[in-house]
JSON list of C-alpha atoms in Angstrom, two decimals:
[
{"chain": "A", "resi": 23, "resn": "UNK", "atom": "CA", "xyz": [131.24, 105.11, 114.10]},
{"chain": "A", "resi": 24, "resn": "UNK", "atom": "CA", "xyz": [127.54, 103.50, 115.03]},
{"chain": "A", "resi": 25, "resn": "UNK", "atom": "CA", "xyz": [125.37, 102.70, 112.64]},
{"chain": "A", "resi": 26, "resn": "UNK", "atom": "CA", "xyz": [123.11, 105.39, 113.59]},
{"chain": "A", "resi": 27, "resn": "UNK", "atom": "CA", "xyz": [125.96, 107.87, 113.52]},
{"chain": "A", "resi": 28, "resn": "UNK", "atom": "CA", "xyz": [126.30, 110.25, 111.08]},
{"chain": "A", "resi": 29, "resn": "UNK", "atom": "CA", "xyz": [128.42, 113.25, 110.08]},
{"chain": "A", "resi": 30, "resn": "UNK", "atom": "CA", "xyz": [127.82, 115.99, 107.33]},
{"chain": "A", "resi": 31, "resn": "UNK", "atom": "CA", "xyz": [129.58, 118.49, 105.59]},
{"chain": "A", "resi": 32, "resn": "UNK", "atom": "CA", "xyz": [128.75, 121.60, 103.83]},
{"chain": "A", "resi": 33, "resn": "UNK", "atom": "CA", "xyz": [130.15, 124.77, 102.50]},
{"chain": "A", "resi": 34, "resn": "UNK", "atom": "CA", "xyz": [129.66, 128.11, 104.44]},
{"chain": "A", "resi": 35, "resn": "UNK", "atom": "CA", "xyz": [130.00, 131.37, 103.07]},
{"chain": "A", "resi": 36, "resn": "UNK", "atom": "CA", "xyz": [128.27, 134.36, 104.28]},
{"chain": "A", "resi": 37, "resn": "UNK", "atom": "CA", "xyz": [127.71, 136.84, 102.00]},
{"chain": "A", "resi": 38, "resn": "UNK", "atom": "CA", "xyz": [128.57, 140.39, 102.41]},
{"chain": "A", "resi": 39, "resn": "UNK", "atom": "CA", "xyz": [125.05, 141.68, 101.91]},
{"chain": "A", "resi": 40, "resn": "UNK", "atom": "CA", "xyz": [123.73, 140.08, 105.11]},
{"chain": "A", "resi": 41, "resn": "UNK", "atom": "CA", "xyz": [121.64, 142.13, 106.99]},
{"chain": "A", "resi": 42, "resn": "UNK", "atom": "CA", "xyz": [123.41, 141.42, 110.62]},
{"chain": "A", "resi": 43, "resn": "UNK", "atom": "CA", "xyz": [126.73, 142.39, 109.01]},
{"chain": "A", "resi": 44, "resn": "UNK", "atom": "CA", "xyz": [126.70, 146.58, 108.41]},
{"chain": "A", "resi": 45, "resn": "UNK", "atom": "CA", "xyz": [125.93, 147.02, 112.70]},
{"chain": "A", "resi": 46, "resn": "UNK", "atom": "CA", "xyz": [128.75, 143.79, 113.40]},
{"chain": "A", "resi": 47, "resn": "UNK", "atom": "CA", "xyz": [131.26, 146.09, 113.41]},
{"chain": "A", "resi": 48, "resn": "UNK", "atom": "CA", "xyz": [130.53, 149.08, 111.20]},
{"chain": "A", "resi": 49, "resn": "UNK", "atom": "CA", "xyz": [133.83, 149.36, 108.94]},
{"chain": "A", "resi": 50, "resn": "UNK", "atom": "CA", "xyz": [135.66, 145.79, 109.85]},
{"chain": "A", "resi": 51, "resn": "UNK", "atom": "CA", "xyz": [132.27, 143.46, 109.41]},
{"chain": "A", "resi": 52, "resn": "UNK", "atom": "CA", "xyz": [132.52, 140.03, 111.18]},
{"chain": "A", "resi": 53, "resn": "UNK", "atom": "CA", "xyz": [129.82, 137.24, 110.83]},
{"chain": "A", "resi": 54, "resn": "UNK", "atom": "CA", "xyz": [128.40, 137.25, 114.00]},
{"chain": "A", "resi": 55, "resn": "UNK", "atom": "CA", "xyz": [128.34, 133.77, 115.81]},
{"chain": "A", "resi": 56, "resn": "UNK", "atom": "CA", "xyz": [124.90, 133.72, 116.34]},
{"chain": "A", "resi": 57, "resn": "UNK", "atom": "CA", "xyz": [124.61, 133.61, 112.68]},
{"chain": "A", "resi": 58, "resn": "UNK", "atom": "CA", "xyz": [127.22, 130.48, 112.75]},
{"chain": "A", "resi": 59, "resn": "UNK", "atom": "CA", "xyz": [125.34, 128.80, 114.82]},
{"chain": "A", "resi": 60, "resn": "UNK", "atom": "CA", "xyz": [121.95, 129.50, 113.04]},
{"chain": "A", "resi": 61, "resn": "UNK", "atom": "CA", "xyz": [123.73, 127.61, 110.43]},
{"chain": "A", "resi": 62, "resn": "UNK", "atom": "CA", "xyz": [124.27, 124.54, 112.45]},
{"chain": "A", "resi": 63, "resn": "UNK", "atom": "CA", "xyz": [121.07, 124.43, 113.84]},
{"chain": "A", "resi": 64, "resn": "UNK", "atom": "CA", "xyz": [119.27, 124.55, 109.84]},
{"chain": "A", "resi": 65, "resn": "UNK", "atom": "CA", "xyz": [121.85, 122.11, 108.90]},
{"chain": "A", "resi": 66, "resn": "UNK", "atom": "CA", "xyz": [120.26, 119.43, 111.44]},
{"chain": "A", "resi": 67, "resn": "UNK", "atom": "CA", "xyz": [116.79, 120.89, 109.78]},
{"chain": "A", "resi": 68, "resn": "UNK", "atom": "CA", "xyz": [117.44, 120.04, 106.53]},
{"chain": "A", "resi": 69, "resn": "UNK", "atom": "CA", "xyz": [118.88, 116.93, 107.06]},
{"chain": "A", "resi": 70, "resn": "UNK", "atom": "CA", "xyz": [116.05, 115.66, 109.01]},
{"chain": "A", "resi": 71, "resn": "UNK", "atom": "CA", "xyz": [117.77, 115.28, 112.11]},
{"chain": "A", "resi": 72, "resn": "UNK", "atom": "CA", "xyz": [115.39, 117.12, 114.28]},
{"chain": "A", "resi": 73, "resn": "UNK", "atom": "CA", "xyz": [116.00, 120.53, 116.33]},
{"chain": "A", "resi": 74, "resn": "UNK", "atom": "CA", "xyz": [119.31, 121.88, 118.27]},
{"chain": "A", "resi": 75, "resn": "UNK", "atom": "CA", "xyz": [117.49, 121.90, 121.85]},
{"chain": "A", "resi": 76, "resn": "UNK", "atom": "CA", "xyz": [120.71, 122.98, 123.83]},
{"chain": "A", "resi": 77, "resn": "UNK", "atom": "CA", "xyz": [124.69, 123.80, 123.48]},
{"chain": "A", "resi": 78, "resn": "UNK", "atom": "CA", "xyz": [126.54, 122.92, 126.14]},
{"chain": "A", "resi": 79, "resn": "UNK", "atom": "CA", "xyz": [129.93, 124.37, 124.48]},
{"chain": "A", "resi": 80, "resn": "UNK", "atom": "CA", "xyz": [130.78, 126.67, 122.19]},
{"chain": "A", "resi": 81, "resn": "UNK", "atom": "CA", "xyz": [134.35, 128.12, 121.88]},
{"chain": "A", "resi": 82, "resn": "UNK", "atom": "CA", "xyz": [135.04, 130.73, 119.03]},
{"chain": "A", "resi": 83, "resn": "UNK", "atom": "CA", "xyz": [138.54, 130.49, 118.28]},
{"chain": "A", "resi": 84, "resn": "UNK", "atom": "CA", "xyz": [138.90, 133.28, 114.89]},
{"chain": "A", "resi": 85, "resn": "UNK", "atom": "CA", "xyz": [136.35, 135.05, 112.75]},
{"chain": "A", "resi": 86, "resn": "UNK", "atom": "CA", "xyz": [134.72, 134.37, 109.87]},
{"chain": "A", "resi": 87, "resn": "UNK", "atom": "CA", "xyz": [134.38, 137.18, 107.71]},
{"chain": "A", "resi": 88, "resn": "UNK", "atom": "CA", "xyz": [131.85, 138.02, 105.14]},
{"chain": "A", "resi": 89, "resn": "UNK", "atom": "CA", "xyz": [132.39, 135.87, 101.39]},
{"chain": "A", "resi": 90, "resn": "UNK", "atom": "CA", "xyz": [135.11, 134.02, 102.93]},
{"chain": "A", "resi": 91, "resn": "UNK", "atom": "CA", "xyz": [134.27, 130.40, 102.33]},
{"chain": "A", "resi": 92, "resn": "UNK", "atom": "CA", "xyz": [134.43, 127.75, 105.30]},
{"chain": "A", "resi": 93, "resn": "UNK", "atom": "CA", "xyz": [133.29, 124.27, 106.04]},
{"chain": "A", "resi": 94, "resn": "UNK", "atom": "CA", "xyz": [130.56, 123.11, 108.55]},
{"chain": "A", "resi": 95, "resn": "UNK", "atom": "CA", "xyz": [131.53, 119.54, 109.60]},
{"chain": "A", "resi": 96, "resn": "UNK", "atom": "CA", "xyz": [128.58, 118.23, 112.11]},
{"chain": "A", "resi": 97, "resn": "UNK", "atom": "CA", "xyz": [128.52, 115.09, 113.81]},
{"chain": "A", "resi": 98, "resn": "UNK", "atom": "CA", "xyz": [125.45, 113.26, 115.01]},
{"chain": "A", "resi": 99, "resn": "UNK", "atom": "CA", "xyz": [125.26, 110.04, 117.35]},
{"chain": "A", "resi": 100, "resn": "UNK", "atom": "CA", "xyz": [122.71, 109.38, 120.40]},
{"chain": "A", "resi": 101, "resn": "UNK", "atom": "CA", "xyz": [121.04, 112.65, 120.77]},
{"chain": "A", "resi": 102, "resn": "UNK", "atom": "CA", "xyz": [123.82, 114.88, 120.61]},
{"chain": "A", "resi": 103, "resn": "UNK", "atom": "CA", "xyz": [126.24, 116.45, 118.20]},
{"chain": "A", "resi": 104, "resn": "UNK", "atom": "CA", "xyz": [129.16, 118.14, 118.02]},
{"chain": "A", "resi": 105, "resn": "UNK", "atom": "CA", "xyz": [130.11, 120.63, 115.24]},
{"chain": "A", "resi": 106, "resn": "UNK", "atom": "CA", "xyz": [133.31, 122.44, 113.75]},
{"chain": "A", "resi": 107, "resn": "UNK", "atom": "CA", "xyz": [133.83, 125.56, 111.11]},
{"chain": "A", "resi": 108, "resn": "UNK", "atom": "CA", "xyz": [136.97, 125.18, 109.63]},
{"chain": "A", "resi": 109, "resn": "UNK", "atom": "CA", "xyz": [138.58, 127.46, 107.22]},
{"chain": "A", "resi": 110, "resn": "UNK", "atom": "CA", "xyz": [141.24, 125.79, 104.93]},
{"chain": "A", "resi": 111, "resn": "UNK", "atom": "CA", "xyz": [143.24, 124.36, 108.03]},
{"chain": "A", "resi": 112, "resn": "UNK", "atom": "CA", "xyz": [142.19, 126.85, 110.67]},
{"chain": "A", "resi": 113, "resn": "UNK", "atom": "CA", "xyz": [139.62, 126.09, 113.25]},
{"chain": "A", "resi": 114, "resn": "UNK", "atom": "CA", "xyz": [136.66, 128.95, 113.54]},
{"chain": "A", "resi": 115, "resn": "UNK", "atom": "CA", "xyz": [134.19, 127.32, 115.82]},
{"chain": "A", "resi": 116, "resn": "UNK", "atom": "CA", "xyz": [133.92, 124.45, 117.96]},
{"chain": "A", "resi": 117, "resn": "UNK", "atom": "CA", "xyz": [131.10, 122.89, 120.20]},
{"chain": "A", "resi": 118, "resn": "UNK", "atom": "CA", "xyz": [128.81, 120.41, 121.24]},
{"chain": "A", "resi": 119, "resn": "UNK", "atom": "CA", "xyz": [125.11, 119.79, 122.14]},
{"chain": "A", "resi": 120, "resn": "UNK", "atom": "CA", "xyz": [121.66, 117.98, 122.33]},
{"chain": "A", "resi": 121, "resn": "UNK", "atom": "CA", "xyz": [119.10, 117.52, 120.17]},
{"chain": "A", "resi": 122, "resn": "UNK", "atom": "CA", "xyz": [115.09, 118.00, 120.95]}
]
């Protein structure tokens, strides 16, 4: 890894009380991606890393559903990042992107 490369991890649980969650679907609720992602982009945020400007790739490989606890690994290194959501060993989300 460069020196100005970085990667963070953090826990992810969404919690069944959401808003998004009682319309996404009504009976079987599934965290919506857009909500995933959301959580990438406020990871950068908070870690001072400046904004998510575009995603070139996304691929959504299984659900996360609500209080189920998963792991947000994002990698930083010359403008752009790339991101997983893993639960235990199973990959959830996968993609890649620049930053503003």
């Amino acid at each position: 890894m460069r020196q100005d490369d970085c990667e963070f991890i953090e826990a992810l649980c969404i919690p069944a009380t959401h808003p998004c969650l009682p319309g996404h679907f009504p009976g079987q609720p599934v965290v919506p991606g857009v909500v995933l992602l959301d959580r990438v982009a406020a990871c950068l945020e908070r870690q001072g890393r400046g904004t998510l400007l575009r995603l070139g790739a996304v691929k959504f490989r299984a659900p996360l559903l609500p209080g189920q606890t998963a792991e947000m690994h994002v990698n930083l290194g010359a403008g752009r990042l790339r991101f997983r959501i893993v639960r235990e060993d199973q990959l959830l989300v996968s993609g890649e992107g620049e930053l503003a």
